[in-house]
């Protein structure tokens, strides 16, 4: 599947956004306007004005909707959630070549709120996966103590963990130690 630069950026943003949500006993990684401003800077989200508590609340709402896309059991469910997000954002596709990037498509209307910007651009990035029959690549980590979202871009769709160096390695080491303990008994 060909993933353009702007789609990759939107996928990274939506995965990071979903992963800011508190899980079980963790704290919200997007607790205030300053954290939202840092998120906007980190993901180089353009055309965003001064952020407020209203923006933060709206981003929290769409974060939950995006989490539903990653939890969707089938393409129809994912598509319905994506359609709602994109429609509510009032998408206005337009070509742009800002900030030294070649021509690419923005799906948010000029002057849109940060929540509408994320809903439109990230929603369309996820829509490309559903329309390509690749919805199963939108996953949650299979480690028992981790449910972070990720997009599996491996050739054979075999990625199981959000990060093979942390979650994957930790589980492999635990399995190895269990086998060693069992064989020593």
mmCIF file of C-alpha atoms in Angstrom:
data_model
loop_
_atom_site.group_PDB
_atom_site.id
_atom_site.type_symbol
_atom_site.label_atom_id
_atom_site.label_comp_id
_atom_site.label_asym_id
_atom_site.label_seq_id
_atom_site.Cartn_x
_atom_site.Cartn_y
_atom_site.Cartn_z
ATOM 1 C CA UNK A 1 0.000 0.000 0.000
ATOM 2 C CA UNK A 2 1.410 3.376 -1.017
ATOM 3 C CA UNK A 3 1.342 5.847 1.861
ATOM 4 C CA UNK A 4 2.041 9.460 0.935
ATOM 5 C CA UNK A 5 3.989 11.789 3.222
ATOM 6 C CA UNK A 6 0.928 13.737 4.381
ATOM 7 C CA UNK A 7 -1.034 10.528 5.002
ATOM 8 C CA UNK A 8 1.895 9.161 7.047
ATOM 9 C CA UNK A 9 1.968 12.380 9.091
ATOM 10 C CA UNK A 10 -1.782 12.133 9.727
ATOM 11 C CA UNK A 11 -1.463 8.464 10.715
ATOM 12 C CA UNK A 12 1.323 9.314 13.166
ATOM 13 C CA UNK A 13 -0.811 12.102 14.624
ATOM 14 C CA UNK A 14 -3.929 9.963 15.055
ATOM 15 C CA UNK A 15 -1.968 7.103 16.637
ATOM 16 C CA UNK A 16 -0.262 9.508 19.038
ATOM 17 C CA UNK A 17 -3.597 11.181 19.782
ATOM 18 C CA UNK A 18 -5.341 7.887 20.586
ATOM 19 C CA UNK A 19 -2.389 6.863 22.748
ATOM 20 C CA UNK A 20 -2.707 10.010 24.901
ATOM 21 C CA UNK A 21 -5.969 8.695 26.382
ATOM 22 C CA UNK A 22 -5.750 7.341 29.915
ATOM 23 C CA UNK A 23 -5.837 3.553 30.128
ATOM 24 C CA UNK A 24 -6.797 1.865 33.387
ATOM 25 C CA UNK A 25 -4.727 3.617 36.076
ATOM 26 C CA UNK A 26 -2.644 5.869 33.808
ATOM 27 C CA UNK A 27 -3.067 9.608 33.575
ATOM 28 C CA UNK A 28 -4.224 11.537 30.551
ATOM 29 C CA UNK A 29 -1.192 12.462 28.429
ATOM 30 C CA UNK A 30 -3.148 15.394 26.984
ATOM 31 C CA UNK A 31 -4.345 16.982 30.235
ATOM 32 C CA UNK A 32 -4.233 20.677 29.399
ATOM 33 C CA UNK A 33 -3.915 23.322 26.701
ATOM 34 C CA UNK A 34 -0.107 23.368 27.030
ATOM 35 C CA UNK A 35 0.034 19.627 26.267
ATOM 36 C CA UNK A 36 -2.276 20.171 23.300
ATOM 37 C CA UNK A 37 -0.016 22.973 22.044
ATOM 38 C CA UNK A 38 2.987 20.637 22.344
ATOM 39 C CA UNK A 39 1.074 17.937 20.436
ATOM 40 C CA UNK A 40 0.324 20.480 17.676
ATOM 41 C CA UNK A 41 4.018 21.486 17.517
ATOM 42 C CA UNK A 42 5.256 17.886 17.573
ATOM 43 C CA UNK A 43 3.021 16.939 14.657
ATOM 44 C CA UNK A 44 3.606 20.180 12.769
ATOM 45 C CA UNK A 45 -0.128 20.801 12.493
ATOM 46 C CA UNK A 46 -0.482 23.898 10.372
ATOM 47 C CA UNK A 47 -3.058 26.671 10.333
ATOM 48 C CA UNK A 48 -3.975 26.353 14.015
ATOM 49 C CA UNK A 49 -4.750 29.529 15.909
ATOM 50 C CA UNK A 50 -4.604 30.189 19.621
ATOM 51 C CA UNK A 51 -5.670 27.071 21.522
ATOM 52 C CA UNK A 52 -8.172 27.093 24.367
ATOM 53 C CA UNK A 53 -9.962 24.804 26.813
ATOM 54 C CA UNK A 54 -12.735 24.507 24.219
ATOM 55 C CA UNK A 55 -10.199 23.098 21.734
ATOM 56 C CA UNK A 56 -8.893 20.674 24.353
ATOM 57 C CA UNK A 57 -12.399 19.372 25.115
ATOM 58 C CA UNK A 58 -13.146 18.963 21.390
ATOM 59 C CA UNK A 59 -9.877 17.082 20.806
ATOM 60 C CA UNK A 60 -10.678 14.788 23.741
ATOM 61 C CA UNK A 61 -14.066 14.026 22.149
ATOM 62 C CA UNK A 62 -12.608 13.123 18.754
ATOM 63 C CA UNK A 63 -9.816 11.146 20.441
ATOM 64 C CA UNK A 64 -12.459 8.816 21.817
ATOM 65 C CA UNK A 65 -14.069 8.503 18.385
ATOM 66 C CA UNK A 66 -10.700 7.666 16.801
ATOM 67 C CA UNK A 67 -10.108 5.050 19.505
ATOM 68 C CA UNK A 68 -13.346 3.445 18.320
ATOM 69 C CA UNK A 69 -11.909 3.126 14.809
ATOM 70 C CA UNK A 70 -8.920 1.189 16.163
ATOM 71 C CA UNK A 71 -11.270 -1.032 18.169
ATOM 72 C CA UNK A 72 -13.700 -1.616 15.268
ATOM 73 C CA UNK A 73 -14.272 -5.292 14.556
ATOM 74 C CA UNK A 74 -14.993 -4.782 10.880
ATOM 75 C CA UNK A 75 -14.613 -2.319 8.023
ATOM 76 C CA UNK A 76 -18.295 -1.315 8.086
ATOM 77 C CA UNK A 77 -18.056 -0.196 11.716
ATOM 78 C CA UNK A 78 -14.765 1.623 11.093
ATOM 79 C CA UNK A 79 -16.217 3.300 8.002
ATOM 80 C CA UNK A 80 -19.272 4.534 9.902
ATOM 81 C CA UNK A 81 -17.095 6.079 12.620
ATOM 82 C CA UNK A 82 -14.753 7.677 10.083
ATOM 83 C CA UNK A 83 -17.678 9.038 8.057
ATOM 84 C CA UNK A 84 -19.125 10.674 11.176
ATOM 85 C CA UNK A 85 -15.781 12.256 12.097
ATOM 86 C CA UNK A 86 -15.079 13.581 8.613
ATOM 87 C CA UNK A 87 -18.634 14.846 8.054
ATOM 88 C CA UNK A 88 -18.722 16.645 11.405
ATOM 89 C CA UNK A 89 -15.426 18.360 10.537
ATOM 90 C CA UNK A 90 -16.973 19.960 7.452
ATOM 91 C CA UNK A 91 -14.249 18.784 5.120
ATOM 92 C CA UNK A 92 -13.117 21.051 2.335
ATOM 93 C CA UNK A 93 -10.446 19.256 0.287
ATOM 94 C CA UNK A 94 -7.904 21.647 -1.198
ATOM 95 C CA UNK A 95 -4.448 21.440 -2.692
ATOM 96 C CA UNK A 96 -1.646 23.243 -0.891
ATOM 97 C CA UNK A 97 2.157 23.470 -1.021
ATOM 98 C CA UNK A 98 2.959 25.263 2.235
ATOM 99 C CA UNK A 99 6.102 25.215 4.376
ATOM 100 C CA UNK A 100 8.385 23.711 1.726
ATOM 101 C CA UNK A 101 6.254 20.617 1.097
ATOM 102 C CA UNK A 102 5.216 19.662 -2.429
ATOM 103 C CA UNK A 103 1.562 19.685 -3.422
ATOM 104 C CA UNK A 104 -0.655 17.694 -1.126
ATOM 105 C CA UNK A 105 -4.287 17.676 -0.047
ATOM 106 C CA UNK A 106 -5.623 19.203 3.149
ATOM 107 C CA UNK A 107 -9.112 18.053 4.034
ATOM 108 C CA UNK A 108 -9.890 20.659 6.679
ATOM 109 C CA UNK A 109 -11.485 24.002 5.923
ATOM 110 C CA UNK A 110 -9.282 27.105 6.207
ATOM 111 C CA UNK A 111 -9.502 28.441 9.746
ATOM 112 C CA UNK A 112 -10.843 25.126 11.104
ATOM 113 C CA UNK A 113 -10.409 24.312 14.773
ATOM 114 C CA UNK A 114 -7.631 21.915 15.720
ATOM 115 C CA UNK A 115 -10.252 19.214 16.426
ATOM 116 C CA UNK A 116 -11.843 19.648 12.988
ATOM 117 C CA UNK A 117 -8.387 19.708 11.415
ATOM 118 C CA UNK A 118 -7.483 16.399 13.088
ATOM 119 C CA UNK A 119 -10.884 14.848 12.398
ATOM 120 C CA UNK A 120 -10.671 15.686 8.700
ATOM 121 C CA UNK A 121 -7.020 14.911 7.915
ATOM 122 C CA UNK A 122 -6.655 11.940 10.249
ATOM 123 C CA UNK A 123 -10.097 10.644 9.353
ATOM 124 C CA UNK A 124 -9.185 10.679 5.666
ATOM 125 C CA UNK A 125 -5.868 8.927 6.368
ATOM 126 C CA UNK A 126 -7.766 6.148 8.142
ATOM 127 C CA UNK A 127 -10.357 6.121 5.340
ATOM 128 C CA UNK A 128 -7.622 5.274 2.842
ATOM 129 C CA UNK A 129 -6.888 2.089 4.815
ATOM 130 C CA UNK A 130 -10.537 1.070 4.909
ATOM 131 C CA UNK A 131 -11.065 1.734 1.190
ATOM 132 C CA UNK A 132 -7.911 -0.264 0.364
ATOM 133 C CA UNK A 133 -9.283 -3.237 2.313
ATOM 134 C CA UNK A 134 -6.563 -2.765 4.944
ATOM 135 C CA UNK A 135 -8.650 -1.873 8.011
ATOM 136 C CA UNK A 136 -7.086 -4.775 9.935
ATOM 137 C CA UNK A 137 -3.797 -2.830 9.900
ATOM 138 C CA UNK A 138 -5.318 -0.386 12.414
ATOM 139 C CA UNK A 139 -4.489 -2.293 15.571
ATOM 140 C CA UNK A 140 -3.992 -2.327 19.299
ATOM 141 C CA UNK A 141 -0.870 -3.803 20.902
ATOM 142 C CA UNK A 142 -1.319 -7.468 21.860
ATOM 143 C CA UNK A 143 0.844 -7.229 24.982
ATOM 144 C CA UNK A 144 -1.410 -8.014 27.961
ATOM 145 C CA UNK A 145 -0.469 -4.846 29.822
ATOM 146 C CA UNK A 146 -0.479 -2.511 26.799
ATOM 147 C CA UNK A 147 -3.326 -1.480 24.526
ATOM 148 C CA UNK A 148 -1.559 1.281 22.568
ATOM 149 C CA UNK A 149 -2.792 1.903 19.041
ATOM 150 C CA UNK A 150 -0.536 1.490 16.014
ATOM 151 C CA UNK A 151 -0.738 1.104 12.245
ATOM 152 C CA UNK A 152 0.814 -2.112 10.963
ATOM 153 C CA UNK A 153 2.707 -1.154 7.808
ATOM 154 C CA UNK A 154 4.697 -4.400 7.654
ATOM 155 C CA UNK A 155 4.600 -6.207 4.311
ATOM 156 C CA UNK A 156 2.852 -9.295 5.621
ATOM 157 C CA UNK A 157 0.575 -7.610 8.166
ATOM 158 C CA UNK A 158 2.296 -9.497 10.993
ATOM 159 C CA UNK A 159 3.110 -6.790 13.526
ATOM 160 C CA UNK A 160 1.572 -7.587 16.905
ATOM 161 C CA UNK A 161 3.102 -5.027 19.262
ATOM 162 C CA UNK A 162 3.199 -1.247 19.331
ATOM 163 C CA UNK A 163 6.966 -1.438 19.763
ATOM 164 C CA UNK A 164 8.953 -4.624 19.285
ATOM 165 C CA UNK A 165 11.795 -3.246 21.424
ATOM 166 C CA UNK A 166 9.585 -2.758 24.460
ATOM 167 C CA UNK A 167 6.348 -4.741 24.435
ATOM 168 C CA UNK A 168 7.479 -7.454 22.033
ATOM 169 C CA UNK A 169 10.889 -7.928 23.617
ATOM 170 C CA UNK A 170 9.449 -7.931 27.135
ATOM 171 C CA UNK A 171 7.035 -10.745 26.243
ATOM 172 C CA UNK A 172 9.710 -12.747 24.444
ATOM 173 C CA UNK A 173 12.061 -12.462 27.442
ATOM 174 C CA UNK A 174 9.268 -13.513 29.817
ATOM 175 C CA UNK A 175 8.459 -16.542 27.644
ATOM 176 C CA UNK A 176 12.151 -17.458 27.466
ATOM 177 C CA UNK A 177 12.521 -17.240 31.259
ATOM 178 C CA UNK A 178 9.388 -19.333 31.755
ATOM 179 C CA UNK A 179 10.754 -22.023 29.408
ATOM 180 C CA UNK A 180 14.124 -22.009 31.205
ATOM 181 C CA UNK A 181 12.443 -22.255 34.587
ATOM 182 C CA UNK A 182 10.264 -25.113 33.361
ATOM 183 C CA UNK A 183 13.194 -27.043 31.873
ATOM 184 C CA UNK A 184 15.215 -26.565 35.083
ATOM 185 C CA UNK A 185 12.452 -28.150 37.163
#
